[in-house]
Amino acid sequence: MAQADSSKWSEHLPLVLLSIRSTVKEDLGCTPAQLVYGTTLTLPGQLVPSNDSTEVNISDFTNRLTQQMLQLRPVAPRQSLHKAQVNKSLLTSKFVFVRVDAIRKGLQHPYEGPFLVLKRTDKYFTLNKHGKPETVSIGRLKPAYTDSEYETLPTPAPINNQKVNATPTLPLFTLPPVQTRSGRQICKPARYVHFID
């Protein structure tokens, strides 16, 4: 039942339950009250004689409907009480990682980067991504923690292409060949020789 004042719904509950108990169920062919009590219930509408001669004045009805519609007020949208959580160090970090939103293959990194931050705003950052400025939403960013000593290291000077004869001063240590229990020597495949035992 649709009521204008929904705060007193419990007062209307007995009438709703009465209507449910007195409704004929199609699959049973009777009402739930007939199954429980063995007879039909007397409804409030059967106690009061009906007067079918009452006619509704259309102009009066439209006036009342117009007044009711004028009293309706729109409901203001609910303001969001919580803000998106942003890492505090994201606002000060020089480098950030960018989350990959595409479907990833197995063993693919979830983040790209780190990329240098060029410009910050409340909703997005402008990054130097592969030499070009790119605007990325703040929700896809994660701060990159780098050591400041690595950021300020001087670039190494180019090395001249002179060959230096480096002879080891100590003899190289070689492992003795590995043998099986029967005395046969094990030869490793050539493609695995560069791995350390």
PDB file of N, CA and C in Angstrom, residues 17-114:
ATOM      1  N   LEU A  17      -1.949  -7.433   5.972  1.00  0.00           N
ATOM      2  CA  LEU A  17      -1.960  -8.872   6.238  1.00  0.00           C
ATOM      3  C   LEU A  17      -3.345  -9.473   6.013  1.00  0.00           C
ATOM      4  N   LEU A  18      -4.396  -8.731   6.356  1.00  0.00           N
ATOM      5  CA  LEU A  18      -5.756  -9.199   6.115  1.00  0.00           C
ATOM      6  C   LEU A  18      -6.015  -9.375   4.624  1.00  0.00           C
ATOM      7  N   SER A  19      -5.517  -8.433   3.822  1.00  0.00           N
ATOM      8  CA  SER A  19      -5.720  -8.556   2.370  1.00  0.00           C
ATOM      9  C   SER A  19      -4.937  -9.728   1.794  1.00  0.00           C
ATOM     10  N   ILE A  20      -3.776 -10.014   2.350  1.00  0.00           N
ATOM     11  CA  ILE A  20      -2.997 -11.172   1.873  1.00  0.00           C
ATOM     12  C   ILE A  20      -3.710 -12.469   2.232  1.00  0.00           C
ATOM     13  N   ARG A  21      -4.275 -12.533   3.454  1.00  0.00           N
ATOM     14  CA  ARG A  21      -4.939 -13.765   3.899  1.00  0.00           C
ATOM     15  C   ARG A  21      -6.272 -14.001   3.202  1.00  0.00           C
ATOM     16  N   SER A  22      -6.867 -12.952   2.646  1.00  0.00           N
ATOM     17  CA  SER A  22      -8.178 -13.126   2.014  1.00  0.00           C
ATOM     18  C   SER A  22      -8.108 -13.141   0.490  1.00  0.00           C
ATOM     19  N   THR A  23      -6.923 -13.179  -0.080  1.00  0.00           N
ATOM     20  CA  THR A  23      -6.757 -13.236  -1.533  1.00  0.00           C
ATOM     21  C   THR A  23      -6.766 -14.689  -1.978  1.00  0.00           C
ATOM     22  N   VAL A  24      -7.523 -14.979  -3.027  1.00  0.00           N
ATOM     23  CA  VAL A  24      -7.624 -16.348  -3.543  1.00  0.00           C
ATOM     24  C   VAL A  24      -6.334 -16.695  -4.273  1.00  0.00           C
ATOM     25  N   LYS A  25      -5.725 -17.814  -3.894  1.00  0.00           N
ATOM     26  CA  LYS A  25      -4.516 -18.309  -4.547  1.00  0.00           C
ATOM     27  C   LYS A  25      -4.922 -19.183  -5.720  1.00  0.00           C
ATOM     28  N   GLU A  26      -4.344 -18.913  -6.886  1.00  0.00           N
ATOM     29  CA  GLU A  26      -4.752 -19.620  -8.103  1.00  0.00           C
ATOM     30  C   GLU A  26      -4.420 -21.106  -8.039  1.00  0.00           C
ATOM     31  N   ASP A  27      -3.254 -21.438  -7.514  1.00  0.00           N
ATOM     32  CA  ASP A  27      -2.861 -22.847  -7.497  1.00  0.00           C
ATOM     33  C   ASP A  27      -3.662 -23.665  -6.483  1.00  0.00           C
ATOM     34  N   LEU A  28      -4.150 -23.027  -5.400  1.00  0.00           N
ATOM     35  CA  LEU A  28      -4.934 -23.745  -4.393  1.00  0.00           C
ATOM     36  C   LEU A  28      -6.435 -23.671  -4.661  1.00  0.00           C
ATOM     37  N   GLY A  29      -6.872 -22.572  -5.281  1.00  0.00           N
ATOM     38  CA  GLY A  29      -8.295 -22.379  -5.531  1.00  0.00           C
ATOM     39  C   GLY A  29      -9.045 -21.887  -4.309  1.00  0.00           C
ATOM     40  N   CYS A  30      -8.341 -21.446  -3.280  1.00  0.00           N
ATOM     41  CA  CYS A  30      -8.982 -20.922  -2.074  1.00  0.00           C
ATOM     42  C   CYS A  30      -8.043 -19.923  -1.415  1.00  0.00           C
ATOM     43  N   THR A  31      -8.524 -19.287  -0.353  1.00  0.00           N
ATOM     44  CA  THR A  31      -7.712 -18.313   0.366  1.00  0.00           C
ATOM     45  C   THR A  31      -6.960 -19.001   1.501  1.00  0.00           C
ATOM     46  N   PRO A  32      -5.850 -18.416   1.972  1.00  0.00           N
ATOM     47  CA  PRO A  32      -5.162 -18.990   3.128  1.00  0.00           C
ATOM     48  C   PRO A  32      -6.042 -19.032   4.376  1.00  0.00           C
ATOM     49  N   ALA A  33      -6.967 -18.073   4.529  1.00  0.00           N
ATOM     50  CA  ALA A  33      -7.871 -18.073   5.686  1.00  0.00           C
ATOM     51  C   ALA A  33      -8.813 -19.266   5.637  1.00  0.00           C
ATOM     52  N   GLN A  34      -9.264 -19.675   4.434  1.00  0.00           N
ATOM     53  CA  GLN A  34     -10.127 -20.855   4.318  1.00  0.00           C
ATOM     54  C   GLN A  34      -9.372 -22.113   4.725  1.00  0.00           C
ATOM     55  N   LEU A  35      -8.065 -22.174   4.408  1.00  0.00           N
ATOM     56  CA  LEU A  35      -7.279 -23.344   4.800  1.00  0.00           C
ATOM     57  C   LEU A  35      -7.080 -23.401   6.313  1.00  0.00           C
ATOM     58  N   VAL A  36      -6.878 -22.248   6.952  1.00  0.00           N
ATOM     59  CA  VAL A  36      -6.601 -22.220   8.388  1.00  0.00           C
ATOM     60  C   VAL A  36      -7.882 -22.308   9.211  1.00  0.00           C
ATOM     61  N   TYR A  37      -8.877 -21.461   8.877  1.00  0.00           N
ATOM     62  CA  TYR A  37     -10.088 -21.354   9.702  1.00  0.00           C
ATOM     63  C   TYR A  37     -11.265 -22.169   9.166  1.00  0.00           C
ATOM     64  N   GLY A  38     -11.202 -22.611   7.932  1.00  0.00           N
ATOM     65  CA  GLY A  38     -12.295 -23.384   7.353  1.00  0.00           C
ATOM     66  C   GLY A  38     -13.406 -22.531   6.780  1.00  0.00           C
ATOM     67  N   THR A  39     -13.305 -21.233   6.850  1.00  0.00           N
ATOM     68  CA  THR A  39     -14.321 -20.320   6.316  1.00  0.00           C
ATOM     69  C   THR A  39     -13.639 -19.042   5.850  1.00  0.00           C
ATOM     70  N   THR A  40     -14.369 -18.228   5.098  1.00  0.00           N
ATOM     71  CA  THR A  40     -13.800 -16.967   4.623  1.00  0.00           C
ATOM     72  C   THR A  40     -13.870 -15.922   5.725  1.00  0.00           C
ATOM     73  N   LEU A  41     -13.012 -14.924   5.633  1.00  0.00           N
ATOM     74  CA  LEU A  41     -12.999 -13.828   6.598  1.00  0.00           C
ATOM     75  C   LEU A  41     -13.943 -12.727   6.136  1.00  0.00           C
ATOM     76  N   THR A  42     -14.549 -12.049   7.104  1.00  0.00           N
ATOM     77  CA  THR A  42     -15.389 -10.893   6.786  1.00  0.00           C
ATOM     78  C   THR A  42     -14.484  -9.680   6.662  1.00  0.00           C
ATOM     79  N   LEU A  43     -14.505  -9.063   5.504  1.00  0.00           N
ATOM     80  CA  LEU A  43     -13.636  -7.930   5.236  1.00  0.00           C
ATOM     81  C   LEU A  43     -14.313  -6.637   5.662  1.00  0.00           C
ATOM     82  N   PRO A  44     -13.528  -5.594   5.973  1.00  0.00           N
ATOM     83  CA  PRO A  44     -14.126  -4.321   6.400  1.00  0.00           C
ATOM     84  C   PRO A  44     -15.067  -3.728   5.355  1.00  0.00           C
ATOM     85  N   GLY A  45     -14.833  -3.938   4.103  1.00  0.00           N
ATOM     86  CA  GLY A  45     -15.712  -3.410   3.063  1.00  0.00           C
ATOM     87  C   GLY A  45     -17.063  -4.083   3.042  1.00  0.00           C
ATOM     88  N   GLN A  46     -17.166  -5.289   3.583  1.00  0.00           N
ATOM     89  CA  GLN A  46     -18.440  -5.998   3.630  1.00  0.00           C
ATOM     90  C   GLN A  46     -19.294  -5.537   4.814  1.00  0.00           C
ATOM     91  N   LEU A  47     -18.682  -4.910   5.816  1.00  0.00           N
ATOM     92  CA  LEU A  47     -19.426  -4.433   6.978  1.00  0.00           C
ATOM     93  C   LEU A  47     -20.175  -3.139   6.681  1.00  0.00           C
ATOM     94  N   VAL A  48     -19.626  -2.322   5.813  1.00  0.00           N
ATOM     95  CA  VAL A  48     -20.232  -1.029   5.484  1.00  0.00           C
ATOM     96  C   VAL A  48     -20.954  -1.175   4.148  1.00  0.00           C
ATOM     97  N   PRO A  49     -22.222  -0.775   4.097  1.00  0.00           N
ATOM     98  CA  PRO A  49     -22.931  -0.878   2.810  1.00  0.00           C
ATOM     99  C   PRO A  49     -22.330   0.086   1.794  1.00  0.00           C
ATOM    100  N   SER A  50     -22.187  -0.390   0.579  1.00  0.00           N
ATOM    101  CA  SER A  50     -21.571   0.436  -0.456  1.00  0.00           C
ATOM    102  C   SER A  50     -22.607   1.346  -1.085  1.00  0.00           C
ATOM    103  N   ASN A  51     -22.199   2.554  -1.377  1.00  0.00           N
ATOM    104  CA  ASN A  51     -23.072   3.532  -2.009  1.00  0.00           C
ATOM    105  C   ASN A  51     -22.465   3.843  -3.371  1.00  0.00           C
ATOM    106  N   ASP A  52     -23.001   3.256  -4.417  1.00  0.00           N
ATOM    107  CA  ASP A  52     -22.454   3.424  -5.754  1.00  0.00           C
ATOM    108  C   ASP A  52     -22.917   4.706  -6.421  1.00  0.00           C
ATOM    109  N   SER A  53     -23.778   5.458  -5.783  1.00  0.00           N
ATOM    110  CA  SER A  53     -24.328   6.651  -6.414  1.00  0.00           C
ATOM    111  C   SER A  53     -23.407   7.865  -6.278  1.00  0.00           C
ATOM    112  N   THR A  54     -22.294   7.734  -5.548  1.00  0.00           N
ATOM    113  CA  THR A  54     -21.399   8.883  -5.394  1.00  0.00           C
ATOM    114  C   THR A  54     -20.607   9.091  -6.670  1.00  0.00           C
ATOM    115  N   GLU A  55     -20.658  10.308  -7.169  1.00  0.00           N
ATOM    116  CA  GLU A  55     -19.899  10.661  -8.356  1.00  0.00           C
ATOM    117  C   GLU A  55     -18.771  11.593  -7.943  1.00  0.00           C
ATOM    118  N   VAL A  56     -17.676  11.459  -8.623  1.00  0.00           N
ATOM    119  CA  VAL A  56     -16.515  12.287  -8.342  1.00  0.00           C
ATOM    120  C   VAL A  56     -16.581  13.513  -9.236  1.00  0.00           C
ATOM    121  N   ASN A  57     -16.501  14.678  -8.629  1.00  0.00           N
ATOM    122  CA  ASN A  57     -16.464  15.917  -9.382  1.00  0.00           C
ATOM    123  C   ASN A  57     -15.076  16.052 -10.000  1.00  0.00           C
ATOM    124  N   ILE A  58     -14.996  16.113 -11.311  1.00  0.00           N
ATOM    125  CA  ILE A  58     -13.712  16.097 -12.006  1.00  0.00           C
ATOM    126  C   ILE A  58     -12.918  17.362 -11.707  1.00  0.00           C
ATOM    127  N   SER A  59     -13.544  18.509 -11.674  1.00  0.00           N
ATOM    128  CA  SER A  59     -12.811  19.751 -11.408  1.00  0.00           C
ATOM    129  C   SER A  59     -12.263  19.761  -9.974  1.00  0.00           C
ATOM    130  N   ASP A  60     -13.041  19.232  -9.022  1.00  0.00           N
ATOM    131  CA  ASP A  60     -12.570  19.155  -7.643  1.00  0.00           C
ATOM    132  C   ASP A  60     -11.386  18.192  -7.535  1.00  0.00           C
ATOM    133  N   PHE A  61     -11.488  17.080  -8.233  1.00  0.00           N
ATOM    134  CA  PHE A  61     -10.407  16.091  -8.222  1.00  0.00           C
ATOM    135  C   PHE A  61      -9.131  16.674  -8.822  1.00  0.00           C
ATOM    136  N   THR A  62      -9.235  17.394  -9.938  1.00  0.00           N
ATOM    137  CA  THR A  62      -8.038  17.975 -10.556  1.00  0.00           C
ATOM    138  C   THR A  62      -7.432  19.063  -9.681  1.00  0.00           C
ATOM    139  N   ASN A  63      -8.275  19.836  -8.990  1.00  0.00           N
ATOM    140  CA  ASN A  63      -7.748  20.861  -8.083  1.00  0.00           C
ATOM    141  C   ASN A  63      -6.975  20.231  -6.926  1.00  0.00           C
ATOM    142  N   ARG A  64      -7.532  19.171  -6.342  1.00  0.00           N
ATOM    143  CA  ARG A  64      -6.834  18.494  -5.237  1.00  0.00           C
ATOM    144  C   ARG A  64      -5.539  17.844  -5.720  1.00  0.00           C
ATOM    145  N   LEU A  65      -5.577  17.264  -6.920  1.00  0.00           N
ATOM    146  CA  LEU A  65      -4.373  16.636  -7.476  1.00  0.00           C
ATOM    147  C   LEU A  65      -3.299  17.683  -7.756  1.00  0.00           C
ATOM    148  N   THR A  66      -3.700  18.827  -8.285  1.00  0.00           N
ATOM    149  CA  THR A  66      -2.743  19.904  -8.553  1.00  0.00           C
ATOM    150  C   THR A  66      -2.116  20.407  -7.262  1.00  0.00           C
ATOM    151  N   GLN A  67      -2.912  20.562  -6.210  1.00  0.00           N
ATOM    152  CA  GLN A  67      -2.387  21.020  -4.924  1.00  0.00           C
ATOM    153  C   GLN A  67      -1.399  20.005  -4.334  1.00  0.00           C
ATOM    154  N   GLN A  68      -1.719  18.736  -4.458  1.00  0.00           N
ATOM    155  CA  GLN A  68      -0.805  17.703  -3.952  1.00  0.00           C
ATOM    156  C   GLN A  68       0.509  17.704  -4.737  1.00  0.00           C
ATOM    157  N   MET A  69       0.440  17.882  -6.049  1.00  0.00           N
ATOM    158  CA  MET A  69       1.655  17.884  -6.864  1.00  0.00           C
ATOM    159  C   MET A  69       2.503  19.123  -6.588  1.00  0.00           C
ATOM    160  N   LEU A  70       1.874  20.248  -6.255  1.00  0.00           N
ATOM    161  CA  LEU A  70       2.630  21.455  -5.924  1.00  0.00           C
ATOM    162  C   LEU A  70       3.349  21.324  -4.590  1.00  0.00           C
ATOM    163  N   GLN A  71       2.849  20.494  -3.707  1.00  0.00           N
ATOM    164  CA  GLN A  71       3.482  20.311  -2.402  1.00  0.00           C
ATOM    165  C   GLN A  71       4.692  19.386  -2.464  1.00  0.00           C
ATOM    166  N   LEU A  72       4.829  18.648  -3.548  1.00  0.00           N
ATOM    167  CA  LEU A  72       5.980  17.754  -3.677  1.00  0.00           C
ATOM    168  C   LEU A  72       7.247  18.562  -3.903  1.00  0.00           C
ATOM    169  N   ARG A  73       8.301  18.207  -3.221  1.00  0.00           N
ATOM    170  CA  ARG A  73       9.589  18.874  -3.365  1.00  0.00           C
ATOM    171  C   ARG A  73      10.622  17.841  -3.812  1.00  0.00           C
ATOM    172  N   PRO A  74      11.497  18.251  -4.718  1.00  0.00           N
ATOM    173  CA  PRO A  74      12.525  17.300  -5.148  1.00  0.00           C
ATOM    174  C   PRO A  74      13.507  17.015  -4.018  1.00  0.00           C
ATOM    175  N   VAL A  75      14.010  15.820  -4.015  1.00  0.00           N
ATOM    176  CA  VAL A  75      14.981  15.415  -3.002  1.00  0.00           C
ATOM    177  C   VAL A  75      16.367  15.766  -3.512  1.00  0.00           C
ATOM    178  N   ALA A  76      17.131  16.463  -2.695  1.00  0.00           N
ATOM    179  CA  ALA A  76      18.484  16.853  -3.083  1.00  0.00           C
ATOM    180  C   ALA A  76      19.376  15.619  -3.142  1.00  0.00           C
ATOM    181  N   PRO A  77      20.318  15.586  -4.075  1.00  0.00           N
ATOM    182  CA  PRO A  77      21.214  14.430  -4.136  1.00  0.00           C
ATOM    183  C   PRO A  77      22.087  14.362  -2.895  1.00  0.00           C
ATOM    184  N   ARG A  78      22.372  13.148  -2.484  1.00  0.00           N
ATOM    185  CA  ARG A  78      23.171  12.932  -1.281  1.00  0.00           C
ATOM    186  C   ARG A  78      24.634  13.239  -1.586  1.00  0.00           C
ATOM    187  N   GLN A  79      25.220  14.083  -0.762  1.00  0.00           N
ATOM    188  CA  GLN A  79      26.617  14.426  -0.955  1.00  0.00           C
ATOM    189  C   GLN A  79      27.487  13.283  -0.448  1.00  0.00           C
ATOM    190  N   SER A  80      28.548  13.002  -1.180  1.00  0.00           N
ATOM    191  CA  SER A  80      29.466  11.949  -0.781  1.00  0.00           C
ATOM    192  C   SER A  80      30.265  12.418   0.430  1.00  0.00           C
ATOM    193  N   LEU A  81      30.227  11.632   1.490  1.00  0.00           N
ATOM    194  CA  LEU A  81      30.906  12.014   2.724  1.00  0.00           C
ATOM    195  C   LEU A  81      32.378  11.624   2.717  1.00  0.00           C
ATOM    196  N   HIS A  82      32.748  10.638   1.934  1.00  0.00           N
ATOM    197  CA  HIS A  82      34.134  10.195   1.933  1.00  0.00           C
ATOM    198  C   HIS A  82      34.800  10.577   0.612  1.00  0.00           C
ATOM    199  N   LYS A  83      36.043  10.989   0.726  1.00  0.00           N
ATOM    200  CA  LYS A  83      36.817  11.332  -0.457  1.00  0.00           C
ATOM    201  C   LYS A  83      37.688  10.139  -0.819  1.00  0.00           C
ATOM    202  N   ALA A  84      38.132  10.135  -2.054  1.00  0.00           N
ATOM    203  CA  ALA A  84      39.008   9.056  -2.491  1.00  0.00           C
ATOM    204  C   ALA A  84      40.325   9.144  -1.731  1.00  0.00           C
ATOM    205  N   GLN A  85      40.825   8.001  -1.341  1.00  0.00           N
ATOM    206  CA  GLN A  85      42.062   7.968  -0.580  1.00  0.00           C
ATOM    207  C   GLN A  85      43.242   8.150  -1.522  1.00  0.00           C
ATOM    208  N   VAL A  86      44.067   9.134  -1.228  1.00  0.00           N
ATOM    209  CA  VAL A  86      45.244   9.427  -2.035  1.00  0.00           C
ATOM    210  C   VAL A  86      46.455   9.330  -1.122  1.00  0.00           C
ATOM    211  N   ASN A  87      47.457   8.617  -1.583  1.00  0.00           N
ATOM    212  CA  ASN A  87      48.680   8.478  -0.813  1.00  0.00           C
ATOM    213  C   ASN A  87      49.320   9.858  -0.651  1.00  0.00           C
ATOM    214  N   LYS A  88      49.685  10.225   0.578  1.00  0.00           N
ATOM    215  CA  LYS A  88      50.229  11.559   0.837  1.00  0.00           C
ATOM    216  C   LYS A  88      51.566  11.768   0.155  1.00  0.00           C
ATOM    217  N   SER A  89      52.350  10.727   0.035  1.00  0.00           N
ATOM    218  CA  SER A  89      53.649  10.883  -0.613  1.00  0.00           C
ATOM    219  C   SER A  89      53.514  11.043  -2.125  1.00  0.00           C
ATOM    220  N   LEU A  90      52.324  10.786  -2.669  1.00  0.00           N
ATOM    221  CA  LEU A  90      52.098  10.998  -4.101  1.00  0.00           C
ATOM    222  C   LEU A  90      52.164  12.484  -4.442  1.00  0.00           C
ATOM    223  N   LEU A  91      51.817  13.338  -3.486  1.00  0.00           N
ATOM    224  CA  LEU A  91      51.817  14.778  -3.730  1.00  0.00           C
ATOM    225  C   LEU A  91      53.218  15.376  -3.737  1.00  0.00           C
ATOM    226  N   THR A  92      54.209  14.648  -3.208  1.00  0.00           N
ATOM    227  CA  THR A  92      55.568  15.180  -3.135  1.00  0.00           C
ATOM    228  C   THR A  92      56.576  14.375  -3.938  1.00  0.00           C
ATOM    229  N   SER A  93      56.230  13.194  -4.398  1.00  0.00           N
ATOM    230  CA  SER A  93      57.206  12.350  -5.090  1.00  0.00           C
ATOM    231  C   SER A  93      57.498  12.889  -6.487  1.00  0.00           C
ATOM    232  N   LYS A  94      58.775  12.758  -6.893  1.00  0.00           N
ATOM    233  CA  LYS A  94      59.180  13.231  -8.218  1.00  0.00           C
ATOM    234  C   LYS A  94      58.833  12.226  -9.306  1.00  0.00           C
ATOM    235  N   PHE A  95      58.777  10.944  -8.934  1.00  0.00           N
ATOM    236  CA  PHE A  95      58.499   9.891  -9.899  1.00  0.00           C
ATOM    237  C   PHE A  95      57.287   9.088  -9.437  1.00  0.00           C
ATOM    238  N   VAL A  96      56.506   8.583 -10.393  1.00  0.00           N
ATOM    239  CA  VAL A  96      55.323   7.780 -10.080  1.00  0.00           C
ATOM    240  C   VAL A  96      55.253   6.583 -11.016  1.00  0.00           C
ATOM    241  N   PHE A  97      54.557   5.554 -10.555  1.00  0.00           N
ATOM    242  CA  PHE A  97      54.215   4.411 -11.388  1.00  0.00           C
ATOM    243  C   PHE A  97      52.787   4.595 -11.883  1.00  0.00           C
ATOM    244  N   VAL A  98      52.484   4.078 -13.077  1.00  0.00           N
ATOM    245  CA  VAL A  98      51.147   4.182 -13.665  1.00  0.00           C
ATOM    246  C   VAL A  98      50.573   2.776 -13.780  1.00  0.00           C
ATOM    247  N   ARG A  99      49.355   2.564 -13.222  1.00  0.00           N
ATOM    248  CA  ARG A  99      48.701   1.262 -13.283  1.00  0.00           C
ATOM    249  C   ARG A  99      48.241   0.972 -14.713  1.00  0.00           C
ATOM    250  N   VAL A 100      48.455  -0.258 -15.159  1.00  0.00           N
ATOM    251  CA  VAL A 100      48.013  -0.690 -16.481  1.00  0.00           C
ATOM    252  C   VAL A 100      46.586  -1.196 -16.332  1.00  0.00           C
ATOM    253  N   ASP A 101      45.628  -0.513 -16.976  1.00  0.00           N
ATOM    254  CA  ASP A 101      44.224  -0.893 -16.854  1.00  0.00           C
ATOM    255  C   ASP A 101      43.800  -1.924 -17.889  1.00  0.00           C
ATOM    256  N   ALA A 102      44.651  -2.229 -18.838  1.00  0.00           N
ATOM    257  CA  ALA A 102      44.303  -3.217 -19.861  1.00  0.00           C
ATOM    258  C   ALA A 102      44.381  -4.617 -19.268  1.00  0.00           C
ATOM    259  N   ILE A 103      43.774  -5.564 -19.948  1.00  0.00           N
ATOM    260  CA  ILE A 103      43.857  -6.959 -19.512  1.00  0.00           C
ATOM    261  C   ILE A 103      45.286  -7.425 -19.725  1.00  0.00           C
ATOM    262  N   ARG A 104      45.892  -7.917 -18.644  1.00  0.00           N
ATOM    263  CA  ARG A 104      47.289  -8.299 -18.694  1.00  0.00           C
ATOM    264  C   ARG A 104      47.432  -9.787 -18.957  1.00  0.00           C
ATOM    265  N   LYS A 105      48.525 -10.139 -19.590  1.00  0.00           N
ATOM    266  CA  LYS A 105      48.879 -11.541 -19.755  1.00  0.00           C
ATOM    267  C   LYS A 105      49.554 -12.008 -18.472  1.00  0.00           C
ATOM    268  N   GLY A 106      49.787 -13.290 -18.373  1.00  0.00           N
ATOM    269  CA  GLY A 106      50.443 -13.818 -17.191  1.00  0.00           C
ATOM    270  C   GLY A 106      51.846 -13.257 -17.037  1.00  0.00           C
ATOM    271  N   LEU A 107      52.240 -12.985 -15.815  1.00  0.00           N
ATOM    272  CA  LEU A 107      53.555 -12.471 -15.444  1.00  0.00           C
ATOM    273  C   LEU A 107      53.855 -11.100 -16.032  1.00  0.00           C
ATOM    274  N   GLN A 108      52.839 -10.346 -16.393  1.00  0.00           N
ATOM    275  CA  GLN A 108      53.037  -8.980 -16.869  1.00  0.00           C
ATOM    276  C   GLN A 108      52.887  -8.037 -15.683  1.00  0.00           C
ATOM    277  N   HIS A 109      53.707  -7.004 -15.640  1.00  0.00           N
ATOM    278  CA  HIS A 109      53.703  -6.073 -14.513  1.00  0.00           C
ATOM    279  C   HIS A 109      52.392  -5.296 -14.444  1.00  0.00           C
ATOM    280  N   PRO A 110      51.853  -5.087 -13.245  1.00  0.00           N
ATOM    281  CA  PRO A 110      50.619  -4.305 -13.124  1.00  0.00           C
ATOM    282  C   PRO A 110      50.856  -2.802 -13.252  1.00  0.00           C
ATOM    283  N   TYR A 111      52.107  -2.357 -13.110  1.00  0.00           N
ATOM    284  CA  TYR A 111      52.421  -0.932 -13.187  1.00  0.00           C
ATOM    285  C   TYR A 111      53.519  -0.696 -14.210  1.00  0.00           C
ATOM    286  N   GLU A 112      53.478   0.477 -14.864  1.00  0.00           N
ATOM    287  CA  GLU A 112      54.535   0.931 -15.759  1.00  0.00           C
ATOM    288  C   GLU A 112      55.309   2.026 -15.050  1.00  0.00           C
ATOM    289  N   GLY A 113      56.548   2.209 -15.455  1.00  0.00           N
ATOM    290  CA  GLY A 113      57.267   3.348 -14.916  1.00  0.00           C
ATOM    291  C   GLY A 113      58.550   2.955 -14.250  1.00  0.00           C
ATOM    292  N   PRO A 114      59.113   3.842 -13.525  1.00  0.00           N
ATOM    293  CA  PRO A 114      58.626   5.128 -13.025  1.00  0.00           C
ATOM    294  C   PRO A 114      58.751   6.232 -14.074  1.00  0.00           C
TER     295      PRO A 114
END
